PDB file of C-alpha atoms in Angstrom:
ATOM      1  CA  MET A  28      82.265  69.283  15.534  1.00 42.00           C
ATOM      2  CA  THR A  29      79.316  69.495  17.873  1.00 41.00           C
ATOM      3  CA  PHE A  30      79.077  71.061  21.291  1.00 42.00           C
ATOM      4  CA  ALA A  31      76.676  70.259  24.114  1.00 43.00           C
ATOM      5  CA  GLU A  32      75.881  73.009  26.629  1.00 43.00           C
ATOM      6  CA  ASP A  33      75.224  71.933  30.128  1.00 44.00           C
ATOM      7  CA  LEU A  34      72.897  74.746  31.153  1.00 59.00           C
ATOM      8  CA  VAL A  35      71.982  74.668  34.706  1.00 78.00           C
ATOM      9  CA  ARG A  36      68.380  75.844  35.079  1.00 87.00           C
ATOM     10  CA  PRO A  37      67.501  77.930  38.228  1.00 93.00           C
ATOM     11  CA  THR A  38      65.798  76.465  41.143  1.00 96.00           C
ATOM     12  CA  LEU A  39      63.615  78.287  43.678  1.00 97.00           C
ATOM     13  CA  ASN A  40      63.813  77.117  47.319  1.00 97.00           C
ATOM     14  CA  MET A  41      61.433  78.463  50.096  1.00 98.00           C
ATOM     15  CA  GLN A  42      60.777  77.649  53.760  1.00 98.00           C
ATOM     16  CA  ARG A  43      57.785  78.663  55.566  1.00 98.00           C
ATOM     17  CA  THR A  44      56.435  77.825  59.071  1.00 98.00           C
ATOM     18  CA  PHE A  45      52.766  77.918  59.457  1.00 97.00           C
ATOM     19  CA  ASP A  46      50.942  78.097  62.836  1.00 94.00           C
ATOM     20  CA  ALA A  47      48.573  75.318  61.741  1.00 94.00           C
ATOM     21  CA  PRO A  48      48.549  71.468  62.054  1.00 94.00           C
ATOM     22  CA  ARG A  49      50.158  69.617  59.205  1.00 95.00           C
ATOM     23  CA  GLY A  50      46.887  67.870  58.382  1.00 95.00           C
ATOM     24  CA  LEU A  51      45.210  71.279  57.661  1.00 95.00           C
ATOM     25  CA  VAL A  52      48.195  72.427  55.524  1.00 97.00           C
ATOM     26  CA  TRP A  53      47.955  68.983  53.627  1.00 97.00           C
ATOM     27  CA  ARG A  54      44.316  69.491  53.006  1.00 96.00           C
ATOM     28  CA  ALA A  55      44.806  73.095  51.850  1.00 97.00           C
ATOM     29  CA  TRP A  56      47.437  71.524  49.214  1.00 98.00           C
ATOM     30  CA  SER A  57      45.283  68.531  48.194  1.00 98.00           C
ATOM     31  CA  GLN A  58      41.657  69.719  48.047  1.00 97.00           C
ATOM     32  CA  PRO A  59      40.782  71.952  45.052  1.00 98.00           C
ATOM     33  CA  GLU A  60      37.859  73.608  46.809  1.00 97.00           C
ATOM     34  CA  ILE A  61      40.411  74.891  49.412  1.00 97.00           C
ATOM     35  CA  MET A  62      43.183  75.475  46.839  1.00 98.00           C
ATOM     36  CA  VAL A  63      41.085  78.030  44.958  1.00 98.00           C
ATOM     37  CA  LEU A  64      40.801  80.031  48.148  1.00 98.00           C
ATOM     38  CA  TRP A  65      44.364  80.716  48.418  1.00 98.00           C
ATOM     39  CA  MET A  66      46.375  79.702  45.345  1.00 98.00           C
ATOM     40  CA  GLY A  67      48.079  82.316  43.135  1.00 97.00           C
ATOM     41  CA  PRO A  68      49.657  85.538  43.957  1.00 97.00           C
ATOM     42  CA  VAL A  69      47.496  88.356  45.278  1.00 95.00           C
ATOM     43  CA  GLU A  70      47.434  90.174  41.875  1.00 95.00           C
ATOM     44  CA  TRP A  71      46.631  86.820  39.994  1.00 97.00           C
ATOM     45  CA  PRO A  72      44.337  84.956  42.384  1.00 98.00           C
ATOM     46  CA  ALA A  73      43.104  81.562  41.294  1.00 98.00           C
ATOM     47  CA  VAL A  74      39.546  81.437  39.912  1.00 98.00           C
ATOM     48  CA  SER A  75      39.343  77.832  38.793  1.00 98.00           C
ATOM     49  CA  VAL A  76      41.173  74.767  40.239  1.00 98.00           C
ATOM     50  CA  THR A  77      40.841  71.129  39.219  1.00 98.00           C
ATOM     51  CA  SER A  78      42.674  68.282  40.626  1.00 98.00           C
ATOM     52  CA  ASP A  79      42.686  64.522  40.241  1.00 98.00           C
ATOM     53  CA  PHE A  80      44.886  64.243  43.456  1.00 98.00           C
ATOM     54  CA  ARG A  81      46.595  60.842  42.912  1.00 99.00           C
ATOM     55  CA  VAL A  82      49.969  59.801  41.453  1.00 99.00           C
ATOM     56  CA  GLY A  83      49.535  60.274  37.725  1.00 99.00           C
ATOM     57  CA  GLY A  84      46.525  62.628  38.033  1.00 99.00           C
ATOM     58  CA  ALA A  85      46.404  66.026  36.421  1.00 99.00           C
ATOM     59  CA  TRP A  86      45.867  69.373  37.970  1.00 99.00           C
ATOM     60  CA  ARG A  87      45.011  72.734  36.339  1.00 98.00           C
ATOM     61  CA  ILE A  88      44.712  76.197  37.759  1.00 98.00           C
ATOM     62  CA  CYS A  89      43.414  79.399  36.094  1.00 98.00           C
ATOM     63  CA  LEU A  90      44.840  82.716  37.555  1.00 97.00           C
ATOM     64  CA  ARG A  91      42.980  85.930  36.718  1.00 97.00           C
ATOM     65  CA  SER A  92      44.082  89.472  36.908  1.00 94.00           C
ATOM     66  CA  PRO A  93      41.450  91.527  38.837  1.00 91.00           C
ATOM     67  CA  GLU A  94      42.717  94.515  36.871  1.00 93.00           C
ATOM     68  CA  THR A  95      42.538  93.378  33.288  1.00 94.00           C
ATOM     69  CA  GLY A  96      40.463  90.124  33.590  1.00 95.00           C
ATOM     70  CA  GLN A  97      43.339  88.254  31.694  1.00 94.00           C
ATOM     71  CA  ASP A  98      43.561  84.716  32.466  1.00 96.00           C
ATOM     72  CA  LEU A  99      46.865  82.679  32.911  1.00 94.00           C
ATOM     73  CA  TRP A 100      46.380  78.731  32.909  1.00 96.00           C
ATOM     74  CA  GLN A 101      48.937  76.385  34.350  1.00 96.00           C
ATOM     75  CA  GLY A 102      48.879  72.622  34.968  1.00 97.00           C
ATOM     76  CA  GLY A 103      50.679  69.385  35.449  1.00 97.00           C
ATOM     77  CA  ILE A 104      50.699  66.020  36.734  1.00 98.00           C
ATOM     78  CA  TYR A 105      51.176  64.719  40.327  1.00 99.00           C
ATOM     79  CA  LYS A 106      54.472  62.399  40.315  1.00 99.00           C
ATOM     80  CA  GLU A 107      54.585  61.516  44.096  1.00 99.00           C
ATOM     81  CA  ILE A 108      52.169  61.776  46.909  1.00 99.00           C
ATOM     82  CA  VAL A 109      53.102  60.743  50.515  1.00 99.00           C
ATOM     83  CA  GLU A 110      50.147  61.874  52.837  1.00 98.00           C
ATOM     84  CA  PRO A 111      50.733  63.994  54.853  1.00 97.00           C
ATOM     85  CA  GLU A 112      54.323  64.748  54.015  1.00 98.00           C
ATOM     86  CA  ARG A 113      55.087  65.194  50.419  1.00 99.00           C
ATOM     87  CA  ILE A 114      53.679  66.238  47.087  1.00 99.00           C
ATOM     88  CA  VAL A 115      55.720  66.339  43.943  1.00 99.00           C
ATOM     89  CA  PHE A 116      54.228  67.513  40.682  1.00 99.00           C
ATOM     90  CA  THR A 117      55.139  68.884  37.294  1.00 98.00           C
ATOM     91  CA  PHE A 118      54.232  72.563  36.507  1.00 97.00           C
ATOM     92  CA  LYS A 119      53.911  74.147  33.161  1.00 96.00           C
ATOM     93  CA  TRP A 120      52.215  77.448  31.907  1.00 93.00           C
ATOM     94  CA  ASP A 121      49.998  77.081  28.958  1.00 92.00           C
ATOM     95  CA  ASP A 122      51.189  79.975  27.204  1.00 82.00           C
ATOM     96  CA  SER A 123      54.589  81.519  26.307  1.00 65.00           C
ATOM     97  CA  HIS A 124      55.969  84.274  28.450  1.00 64.00           C
ATOM     98  CA  GLU A 125      58.746  86.855  27.902  1.00 60.00           C
ATOM     99  CA  ASP A 126      61.475  84.230  28.064  1.00 62.00           C
ATOM    100  CA  GLY A 127      60.086  81.820  25.484  1.00 65.00           C
ATOM    101  CA  PRO A 128      57.709  79.017  25.220  1.00 72.00           C
ATOM    102  CA  PRO A 129      56.634  77.123  28.395  1.00 77.00           C
ATOM    103  CA  VAL A 130      58.670  74.267  29.755  1.00 85.00           C
ATOM    104  CA  ASP A 131      57.924  71.430  32.166  1.00 92.00           C
ATOM    105  CA  THR A 132      59.265  72.170  35.708  1.00 96.00           C
ATOM    106  CA  LEU A 133      59.070  70.181  38.937  1.00 98.00           C
ATOM    107  CA  VAL A 134      57.592  71.418  42.317  1.00 99.00           C
ATOM    108  CA  THR A 135      58.198  69.562  45.639  1.00 99.00           C
ATOM    109  CA  VAL A 136      56.194  70.501  48.737  1.00 99.00           C
ATOM    110  CA  GLN A 137      57.635  68.852  51.910  1.00 99.00           C
ATOM    111  CA  LEU A 138      55.503  69.248  55.104  1.00 99.00           C
ATOM    112  CA  SER A 139      56.835  68.346  58.510  1.00 98.00           C
ATOM    113  CA  GLU A 140      55.816  69.124  62.094  1.00 97.00           C
ATOM    114  CA  THR A 141      57.588  71.237  64.274  1.00 96.00           C
ATOM    115  CA  ALA A 142      58.125  70.548  68.046  1.00 95.00           C
ATOM    116  CA  ASP A 143      55.562  73.285  68.907  1.00 94.00           C
ATOM    117  CA  GLY A 144      52.840  71.907  66.661  1.00 92.00           C
ATOM    118  CA  GLN A 145      53.501  74.213  63.782  1.00 96.00           C
ATOM    119  CA  THR A 146      54.066  73.040  60.214  1.00 97.00           C
ATOM    120  CA  ARG A 147      57.096  73.653  58.197  1.00 98.00           C
ATOM    121  CA  MET A 148      56.915  73.765  54.542  1.00 98.00           C
ATOM    122  CA  ASP A 149      60.025  73.181  52.378  1.00 98.00           C
ATOM    123  CA  PHE A 150      59.113  74.151  48.817  1.00 98.00           C
ATOM    124  CA  THR A 151      61.234  73.601  45.801  1.00 98.00           C
ATOM    125  CA  HIS A 152      60.506  74.664  42.170  1.00 97.00           C
ATOM    126  CA  GLU A 153      63.212  73.164  39.766  1.00 97.00           C
ATOM    127  CA  GLY A 154      63.990  73.630  36.227  1.00 95.00           C
ATOM    128  CA  LEU A 155      63.021  77.327  35.750  1.00 93.00           C
ATOM    129  CA  LYS A 156      64.193  78.613  32.400  1.00 89.00           C
ATOM    130  CA  SER A 157      66.000  81.811  33.369  1.00 90.00           C
ATOM    131  CA  ALA A 158      66.938  84.184  36.198  1.00 89.00           C
ATOM    132  CA  GLN A 159      63.956  86.253  35.054  1.00 89.00           C
ATOM    133  CA  SER A 160      61.573  83.217  35.406  1.00 90.00           C
ATOM    134  CA  LEU A 161      63.284  82.634  38.891  1.00 92.00           C
ATOM    135  CA  THR A 162      62.440  86.147  39.978  1.00 94.00           C
ATOM    136  CA  GLY A 163      58.876  85.982  38.695  1.00 93.00           C
ATOM    137  CA  HIS A 164      58.232  82.592  40.298  1.00 95.00           C
ATOM    138  CA  LYS A 165      59.912  83.688  43.596  1.00 97.00           C
ATOM    139  CA  HIS A 166      57.372  86.753  43.827  1.00 96.00           C
ATOM    140  CA  GLY A 167      54.549  84.538  42.752  1.00 96.00           C
ATOM    141  CA  TRP A 168      55.092  81.676  45.110  1.00 98.00           C
ATOM    142  CA  THR A 169      55.984  84.117  48.062  1.00 98.00           C
ATOM    143  CA  SER A 170      52.635  85.894  47.474  1.00 98.00           C
ATOM    144  CA  THR A 171      50.841  82.606  47.326  1.00 98.00           C
ATOM    145  CA  ALA A 172      52.436  81.294  50.557  1.00 98.00           C
ATOM    146  CA  ASP A 173      51.329  84.565  52.197  1.00 98.00           C
ATOM    147  CA  ARG A 174      47.853  83.932  50.934  1.00 98.00           C
ATOM    148  CA  LEU A 175      47.994  80.345  52.365  1.00 98.00           C
ATOM    149  CA  GLU A 176      49.157  81.570  55.706  1.00 97.00           C
ATOM    150  CA  ALA A 177      46.221  84.125  55.736  1.00 97.00           C
ATOM    151  CA  TRP A 178      43.767  81.348  54.820  1.00 97.00           C
ATOM    152  CA  LEU A 179      45.255  79.013  57.688  1.00 96.00           C
ATOM    153  CA  ALA A 180      44.943  81.786  60.178  1.00 94.00           C
ATOM    154  CA  ALA A 181      41.354  82.457  59.202  1.00 94.00           C
ATOM    155  CA  ASN A 182      40.342  78.781  59.474  1.00 88.00           C
ATOM    156  CA  PRO A 183      38.894  77.652  62.670  1.00 62.00           C
ATOM    157  CA  ASP A 184      40.803  74.354  62.527  1.00 66.00           C
ATOM    158  CA  THR A 185      44.057  76.253  63.143  1.00 45.00           C
ATOM    159  CA  ARG A 186      42.975  77.155  66.679  1.00 47.00           C
ATOM    160  CA  ARG A 187      44.648  75.060  69.397  1.00 49.00           C
ATOM    161  CA  ASP A 188      43.413  74.012  72.727  1.00 42.00           C
ATOM    162  CA  THR A 189      45.252  75.587  75.575  1.00 35.00           C
ATOM    163  CA  PRO A 190      45.875  73.586  78.696  1.00 35.00           C
TER     164      PRO A 190
END
């Protein structure tokens, strides 16, 4: 007799509203020279980003600990790109972590304009391995979104003309 277990893998859902036009937020997600400036949590900032930004194209990011100099690599494939609204890509760590070998997961970034000219980001990271992985990714992506928000605030393109 065999049994199949239907294990539900955790999903991270996050919503953020940025005081920036959607086009600028889109560029921040789609251009590697901008991504390297904000990607990664504050304690593991990106030091290298490569991206072939097209459906089927690959991306790779190296995060580095400022304290230890240790590198963590991650990468994936772009599955869907609908400018300036939606990016879907696979996400996988190169190395094993505490909860076992790396697995492919799926990230969806949905951008929409708000009535007051801000940008709402609906972010989903599906297929995480465990509750521990969910907790770690929640911290990492929240810190990353904070860094994106800071980059957008510092970018002159976020200034709005006032009537």
